Amino acid sequence: MYFTRQIASVSLMLSILGFWQPTLAEPGNILPWRKQEIPAPWAKNRCPGGFVEKFRLSGELNHPRTFTLQKLTELRDLVKNQNPSAVTELTVSFQTGSGPRTETYYGVPLWDFINNEKAGGGLEPRNPGQNSKNAFLRQYILVEATDCYGAVVAIGEIHPNFENKSILVAFAKKASDGTVQLLTDEGFARLVVPGDRAGGRYISNIRNIVVLSAPPSPLEVKDFRYP
């Protein structure tokens, strides 16, 4: 009889525990093996692709701005008036998925686009790392298209004291008949990177140009010890 009571007691305890055990249907239940879906910061940043009428310049610079075709052409004229030797026309050859391509583009030099007072107003490094010497050499420019395709250009590539590459934010190109025409199927603005053998960084349909800094190195002192 004692043994029977023990079985009954154990059964009662198991029933109580089973009754209070949370089920998968309960909204507050978070099981240790259940993955929590945390949306990424860019999850709401849709990528429909296609033509846009403006793009945003932002990030680590003094004057974030929004540019339309009119503002971009006005900036090109301003840069040319301030510096007649500024490169605002480039003939480039590059490889595409459909074969080699040669074009002549017109636009604003990326360096002037970042630094001119009527545009970015100059660099403002905000993540210089442990050694702030030449902090701008840690900076890079992310150019993003409407379909979220993107590529980067290091500041050292376009800085006059370093590679001094004449990269353009272009808004027009020379047609087959020699006339200058606004870009159409490439969006109103695209990146032009002379010297690149492939056209992977020739971003079309630009919607964002963002200046950023490389994060601090994840390496520790122990990582530099050699046997």
mmCIF file of C-alpha atoms in Angstrom:
data_model
loop_
_atom_site.group_PDB
_atom_site.id
_atom_site.type_symbol
_atom_site.label_atom_id
_atom_site.label_comp_id
_atom_site.label_asym_id
_atom_site.label_seq_id
_atom_site.Cartn_x
_atom_site.Cartn_y
_atom_site.Cartn_z
ATOM 1 C CA MET A 1 0.000 0.000 0.000
ATOM 2 C CA TYR A 2 2.891 2.306 0.854
ATOM 3 C CA PHE A 3 4.394 1.559 -2.519
ATOM 4 C CA THR A 4 1.088 2.401 -4.209
ATOM 5 C CA ARG A 5 0.958 5.781 -2.402
ATOM 6 C CA GLN A 6 4.483 6.554 -3.592
ATOM 7 C CA ILE A 7 3.495 5.878 -7.188
ATOM 8 C CA ALA A 8 0.436 8.088 -6.818
ATOM 9 C CA SER A 9 2.542 10.916 -5.332
ATOM 10 C CA VAL A 10 5.084 10.726 -8.148
ATOM 11 C CA SER A 11 2.297 10.712 -10.728
ATOM 12 C CA LEU A 12 0.729 13.799 -9.129
ATOM 13 C CA MET A 13 4.034 15.691 -9.164
ATOM 14 C CA LEU A 14 4.665 14.818 -12.813
ATOM 15 C CA SER A 15 1.154 15.957 -13.695
ATOM 16 C CA ILE A 16 1.733 19.302 -11.967
ATOM 17 C CA LEU A 17 5.059 19.792 -13.691
ATOM 18 C CA GLY A 18 3.555 18.797 -17.008
ATOM 19 C CA PHE A 19 0.666 21.197 -16.484
ATOM 20 C CA TRP A 20 2.965 24.161 -15.855
ATOM 21 C CA GLN A 21 5.469 23.307 -18.555
ATOM 22 C CA PRO A 22 5.349 26.012 -21.257
ATOM 23 C CA THR A 23 4.326 24.861 -24.688
ATOM 24 C CA LEU A 24 5.614 25.881 -28.086
ATOM 25 C CA ALA A 25 2.349 27.730 -28.658
ATOM 26 C CA GLU A 26 2.990 30.156 -25.794
ATOM 27 C CA PRO A 27 4.274 33.469 -27.188
ATOM 28 C CA GLY A 28 6.593 34.146 -24.270
ATOM 29 C CA ASN A 29 8.404 30.857 -24.590
ATOM 30 C CA ILE A 30 12.024 31.078 -25.777
ATOM 31 C CA LEU A 31 13.637 27.674 -25.913
ATOM 32 C CA PRO A 32 17.434 27.448 -25.818
ATOM 33 C CA TRP A 33 17.539 25.724 -29.193
ATOM 34 C CA ARG A 34 15.052 28.072 -30.821
ATOM 35 C CA LYS A 35 16.722 30.643 -33.070
ATOM 36 C CA GLN A 36 15.694 34.246 -32.444
ATOM 37 C CA GLU A 37 15.169 36.174 -35.644
ATOM 38 C CA ILE A 38 16.791 39.589 -35.221
ATOM 39 C CA PRO A 39 16.355 41.761 -38.315
ATOM 40 C CA ALA A 40 19.527 43.272 -39.708
ATOM 41 C CA PRO A 41 19.802 47.100 -39.758
ATOM 42 C CA TRP A 42 19.421 47.046 -43.538
ATOM 43 C CA ALA A 43 16.427 44.692 -43.534
ATOM 44 C CA LYS A 44 14.077 47.601 -44.216
ATOM 45 C CA ASN A 45 16.368 48.983 -46.910
ATOM 46 C CA ARG A 46 14.620 47.611 -49.977
ATOM 47 C CA CYS A 47 16.448 47.002 -53.213
ATOM 48 C CA PRO A 48 13.942 47.462 -56.015
ATOM 49 C CA GLY A 49 16.550 48.516 -58.575
ATOM 50 C CA GLY A 50 15.771 50.829 -61.455
ATOM 51 C CA PHE A 51 16.003 54.555 -62.047
ATOM 52 C CA VAL A 52 16.037 57.142 -59.244
ATOM 53 C CA GLU A 53 15.964 60.916 -59.455
ATOM 54 C CA LYS A 54 18.295 61.634 -56.542
ATOM 55 C CA PHE A 55 20.949 60.066 -54.342
ATOM 56 C CA ARG A 56 22.362 60.738 -50.884
ATOM 57 C CA LEU A 57 25.919 61.705 -49.943
ATOM 58 C CA SER A 58 26.557 61.010 -46.249
ATOM 59 C CA GLY A 59 28.878 59.490 -43.684
ATOM 60 C CA GLU A 60 32.140 60.844 -42.325
ATOM 61 C CA LEU A 61 32.160 64.241 -43.971
ATOM 62 C CA ASN A 62 31.163 67.764 -43.014
ATOM 63 C CA HIS A 63 28.120 68.354 -45.204
ATOM 64 C CA PRO A 64 25.812 65.419 -45.984
ATOM 65 C CA ARG A 65 23.649 66.317 -48.970
ATOM 66 C CA THR A 66 21.106 65.003 -51.435
ATOM 67 C CA PHE A 67 21.898 65.357 -55.135
ATOM 68 C CA THR A 68 19.660 65.580 -58.155
ATOM 69 C CA LEU A 69 20.778 65.764 -61.779
ATOM 70 C CA GLN A 70 20.566 69.566 -61.698
ATOM 71 C CA LYS A 71 22.697 69.833 -58.561
ATOM 72 C CA LEU A 72 25.242 67.417 -59.992
ATOM 73 C CA THR A 73 25.617 69.358 -63.248
ATOM 74 C CA GLU A 74 25.855 72.641 -61.308
ATOM 75 C CA LEU A 75 28.592 71.139 -59.153
ATOM 76 C CA ARG A 76 30.521 70.042 -62.248
ATOM 77 C CA ASP A 77 30.368 73.597 -63.630
ATOM 78 C CA LEU A 78 31.469 75.034 -60.270
ATOM 79 C CA VAL A 79 34.418 72.643 -59.976
ATOM 80 C CA LYS A 80 35.523 73.428 -63.531
ATOM 81 C CA ASN A 81 35.316 77.184 -62.900
ATOM 82 C CA GLN A 82 37.302 76.866 -59.668
ATOM 83 C CA ASN A 83 39.904 74.604 -61.244
ATOM 84 C CA PRO A 84 40.021 74.581 -65.060
ATOM 85 C CA SER A 85 42.436 71.627 -64.973
ATOM 86 C CA ALA A 86 39.970 69.421 -63.051
ATOM 87 C CA VAL A 87 39.237 66.190 -64.922
ATOM 88 C CA THR A 88 35.511 66.192 -65.722
ATOM 89 C CA GLU A 89 35.716 64.118 -68.927
ATOM 90 C CA LEU A 90 37.118 60.592 -69.158
ATOM 91 C CA THR A 91 37.403 58.059 -71.951
ATOM 92 C CA VAL A 92 37.618 54.581 -70.467
ATOM 93 C CA SER A 93 37.724 50.971 -71.646
ATOM 94 C CA PHE A 94 36.557 48.123 -69.474
ATOM 95 C CA GLN A 95 35.281 44.575 -69.695
ATOM 96 C CA THR A 96 31.593 43.777 -69.157
ATOM 97 C CA GLY A 97 29.573 40.579 -69.147
ATOM 98 C CA SER A 98 28.736 41.178 -72.808
ATOM 99 C CA GLY A 99 32.264 42.038 -73.896
ATOM 100 C CA PRO A 100 34.692 44.995 -73.985
ATOM 101 C CA ARG A 101 33.284 48.489 -73.876
ATOM 102 C CA THR A 102 34.720 51.963 -74.486
ATOM 103 C CA GLU A 103 32.872 55.098 -73.395
ATOM 104 C CA THR A 104 33.503 58.782 -72.796
ATOM 105 C CA TYR A 105 31.845 60.023 -69.600
ATOM 106 C CA TYR A 106 31.278 63.482 -68.128
ATOM 107 C CA GLY A 107 30.844 64.275 -64.457
ATOM 108 C CA VAL A 108 32.319 65.427 -61.150
ATOM 109 C CA PRO A 109 35.664 64.129 -59.847
ATOM 110 C CA LEU A 110 34.985 61.988 -56.784
ATOM 111 C CA TRP A 111 37.656 63.824 -54.779
ATOM 112 C CA ASP A 112 35.962 67.184 -55.445
ATOM 113 C CA PHE A 113 32.581 65.606 -54.809
ATOM 114 C CA ILE A 114 33.723 64.697 -51.295
ATOM 115 C CA ASN A 115 35.681 67.871 -50.524
ATOM 116 C CA ASN A 116 34.087 70.825 -52.305
ATOM 117 C CA GLU A 117 32.219 73.193 -49.975
ATOM 118 C CA LYS A 118 29.130 72.911 -52.173
ATOM 119 C CA ALA A 119 29.241 69.137 -51.840
ATOM 120 C CA GLY A 120 30.671 67.017 -49.007
ATOM 121 C CA GLY A 121 32.690 69.840 -47.491
ATOM 122 C CA GLY A 122 35.681 67.663 -46.611
ATOM 123 C CA LEU A 123 36.454 64.474 -44.744
ATOM 124 C CA GLU A 124 35.753 64.064 -41.043
ATOM 125 C CA PRO A 125 37.343 60.806 -39.801
ATOM 126 C CA ARG A 126 35.393 59.502 -36.812
ATOM 127 C CA ASN A 127 37.105 56.165 -36.288
ATOM 128 C CA PRO A 128 40.864 56.806 -36.492
ATOM 129 C CA GLY A 129 41.829 53.645 -34.607
ATOM 130 C CA GLN A 130 44.555 53.527 -31.967
ATOM 131 C CA ASN A 131 46.924 55.588 -34.095
ATOM 132 C CA SER A 132 45.292 58.679 -35.575
ATOM 133 C CA LYS A 133 48.147 59.501 -37.948
ATOM 134 C CA ASN A 134 46.788 59.929 -41.481
ATOM 135 C CA ALA A 135 43.359 58.817 -40.280
ATOM 136 C CA PHE A 136 41.910 59.540 -43.716
ATOM 137 C CA LEU A 137 43.858 56.559 -45.073
ATOM 138 C CA ARG A 138 41.537 54.327 -43.052
ATOM 139 C CA GLN A 139 38.549 55.840 -44.814
ATOM 140 C CA TYR A 140 36.761 54.512 -47.857
ATOM 141 C CA ILE A 141 33.730 55.406 -49.966
ATOM 142 C CA LEU A 142 30.891 52.936 -50.346
ATOM 143 C CA VAL A 143 28.881 53.503 -53.531
ATOM 144 C CA GLU A 144 25.556 51.680 -53.577
ATOM 145 C CA ALA A 145 23.066 51.156 -56.404
ATOM 146 C CA THR A 146 19.293 50.940 -56.249
ATOM 147 C CA ASP A 147 19.501 47.132 -56.383
ATOM 148 C CA CYS A 148 21.898 47.202 -53.379
ATOM 149 C CA TYR A 149 24.895 46.270 -55.529
ATOM 150 C CA GLY A 150 27.880 48.129 -54.124
ATOM 151 C CA ALA A 151 31.629 48.673 -54.317
ATOM 152 C CA VAL A 152 34.200 50.691 -52.395
ATOM 153 C CA VAL A 153 36.898 53.178 -53.285
ATOM 154 C CA ALA A 154 39.676 53.860 -50.775
ATOM 155 C CA ILE A 155 40.379 57.511 -50.027
ATOM 156 C CA GLY A 156 44.031 56.818 -50.796
ATOM 157 C CA GLU A 157 43.038 55.983 -54.385
ATOM 158 C CA ILE A 158 41.737 59.479 -55.067
ATOM 159 C CA HIS A 159 43.797 61.605 -52.629
ATOM 160 C CA PRO A 160 46.063 64.012 -54.587
ATOM 161 C CA ASN A 161 49.078 63.058 -52.439
ATOM 162 C CA PHE A 162 48.643 59.334 -53.031
ATOM 163 C CA GLU A 163 47.305 57.517 -56.116
ATOM 164 C CA ASN A 164 45.386 60.595 -57.301
ATOM 165 C CA LYS A 165 43.085 58.524 -59.518
ATOM 166 C CA SER A 166 40.532 60.547 -61.488
ATOM 167 C CA ILE A 167 37.337 58.695 -60.575
ATOM 168 C CA LEU A 168 34.127 60.355 -61.736
ATOM 169 C CA VAL A 169 30.549 60.563 -60.557
ATOM 170 C CA ALA A 170 29.234 60.762 -64.104
ATOM 171 C CA PHE A 171 25.890 62.037 -65.392
ATOM 172 C CA ALA A 172 26.450 62.098 -69.182
ATOM 173 C CA LYS A 173 28.357 60.303 -71.914
ATOM 174 C CA LYS A 174 29.263 60.806 -75.567
ATOM 175 C CA ALA A 175 26.841 59.181 -77.995
ATOM 176 C CA SER A 176 27.853 57.393 -81.193
ATOM 177 C CA ASP A 177 27.163 60.559 -83.201
ATOM 178 C CA GLY A 178 29.518 62.595 -80.999
ATOM 179 C CA THR A 179 26.869 64.468 -79.056
ATOM 180 C CA VAL A 180 26.832 64.540 -75.270
ATOM 181 C CA GLN A 181 23.755 62.851 -73.821
ATOM 182 C CA LEU A 182 22.489 62.357 -70.302
ATOM 183 C CA LEU A 183 22.656 58.859 -68.910
ATOM 184 C CA THR A 184 19.408 56.930 -69.243
ATOM 185 C CA ASP A 185 19.675 53.166 -68.832
ATOM 186 C CA GLU A 186 22.482 53.670 -66.299
ATOM 187 C CA GLY A 187 20.490 55.891 -63.935
ATOM 188 C CA PHE A 188 21.144 59.606 -63.852
ATOM 189 C CA ALA A 189 24.504 59.036 -62.117
ATOM 190 C CA ARG A 190 27.112 56.292 -62.195
ATOM 191 C CA LEU A 191 30.641 55.717 -60.956
ATOM 192 C CA VAL A 192 33.475 55.635 -63.486
ATOM 193 C CA VAL A 193 36.759 54.067 -62.363
ATOM 194 C CA PRO A 194 39.554 54.427 -64.941
ATOM 195 C CA GLY A 195 42.235 51.777 -64.735
ATOM 196 C CA ASP A 196 39.893 48.991 -63.634
ATOM 197 C CA ARG A 197 40.108 46.268 -66.280
ATOM 198 C CA ALA A 198 36.630 44.971 -65.395
ATOM 199 C CA GLY A 199 33.563 47.147 -64.906
ATOM 200 C CA GLY A 200 32.624 45.785 -61.475
ATOM 201 C CA ARG A 201 33.027 49.173 -59.805
ATOM 202 C CA TYR A 202 31.212 51.107 -62.527
ATOM 203 C CA ILE A 203 28.159 51.396 -60.291
ATOM 204 C CA SER A 204 25.059 52.554 -62.173
ATOM 205 C CA ASN A 205 21.785 53.839 -60.722
ATOM 206 C CA ILE A 206 23.587 55.315 -57.705
ATOM 207 C CA ARG A 207 21.379 55.873 -54.684
ATOM 208 C CA ASN A 208 23.941 56.219 -51.838
ATOM 209 C CA ILE A 209 27.515 57.415 -51.520
ATOM 210 C CA VAL A 210 28.738 56.935 -47.962
ATOM 211 C CA VAL A 211 32.152 57.773 -46.466
ATOM 212 C CA LEU A 212 33.179 55.279 -43.777
ATOM 213 C CA SER A 213 36.263 54.174 -41.825
ATOM 214 C CA ALA A 214 37.746 50.719 -41.501
ATOM 215 C CA PRO A 215 37.007 49.269 -38.035
ATOM 216 C CA PRO A 216 39.807 48.774 -35.488
ATOM 217 C CA SER A 217 41.898 45.679 -36.025
ATOM 218 C CA PRO A 218 40.495 42.604 -34.232
ATOM 219 C CA LEU A 219 44.035 41.330 -33.705
ATOM 220 C CA GLU A 220 45.621 41.372 -30.247
ATOM 221 C CA VAL A 221 49.235 41.550 -29.145
ATOM 222 C CA LYS A 222 49.378 37.774 -28.825
ATOM 223 C CA ASP A 223 48.504 37.471 -32.514
ATOM 224 C CA PHE A 224 51.826 39.078 -33.416
ATOM 225 C CA ARG A 225 53.976 36.671 -31.429
ATOM 226 C CA TYR A 226 56.028 34.387 -33.578
ATOM 227 C CA PRO A 227 57.546 31.046 -32.513
#
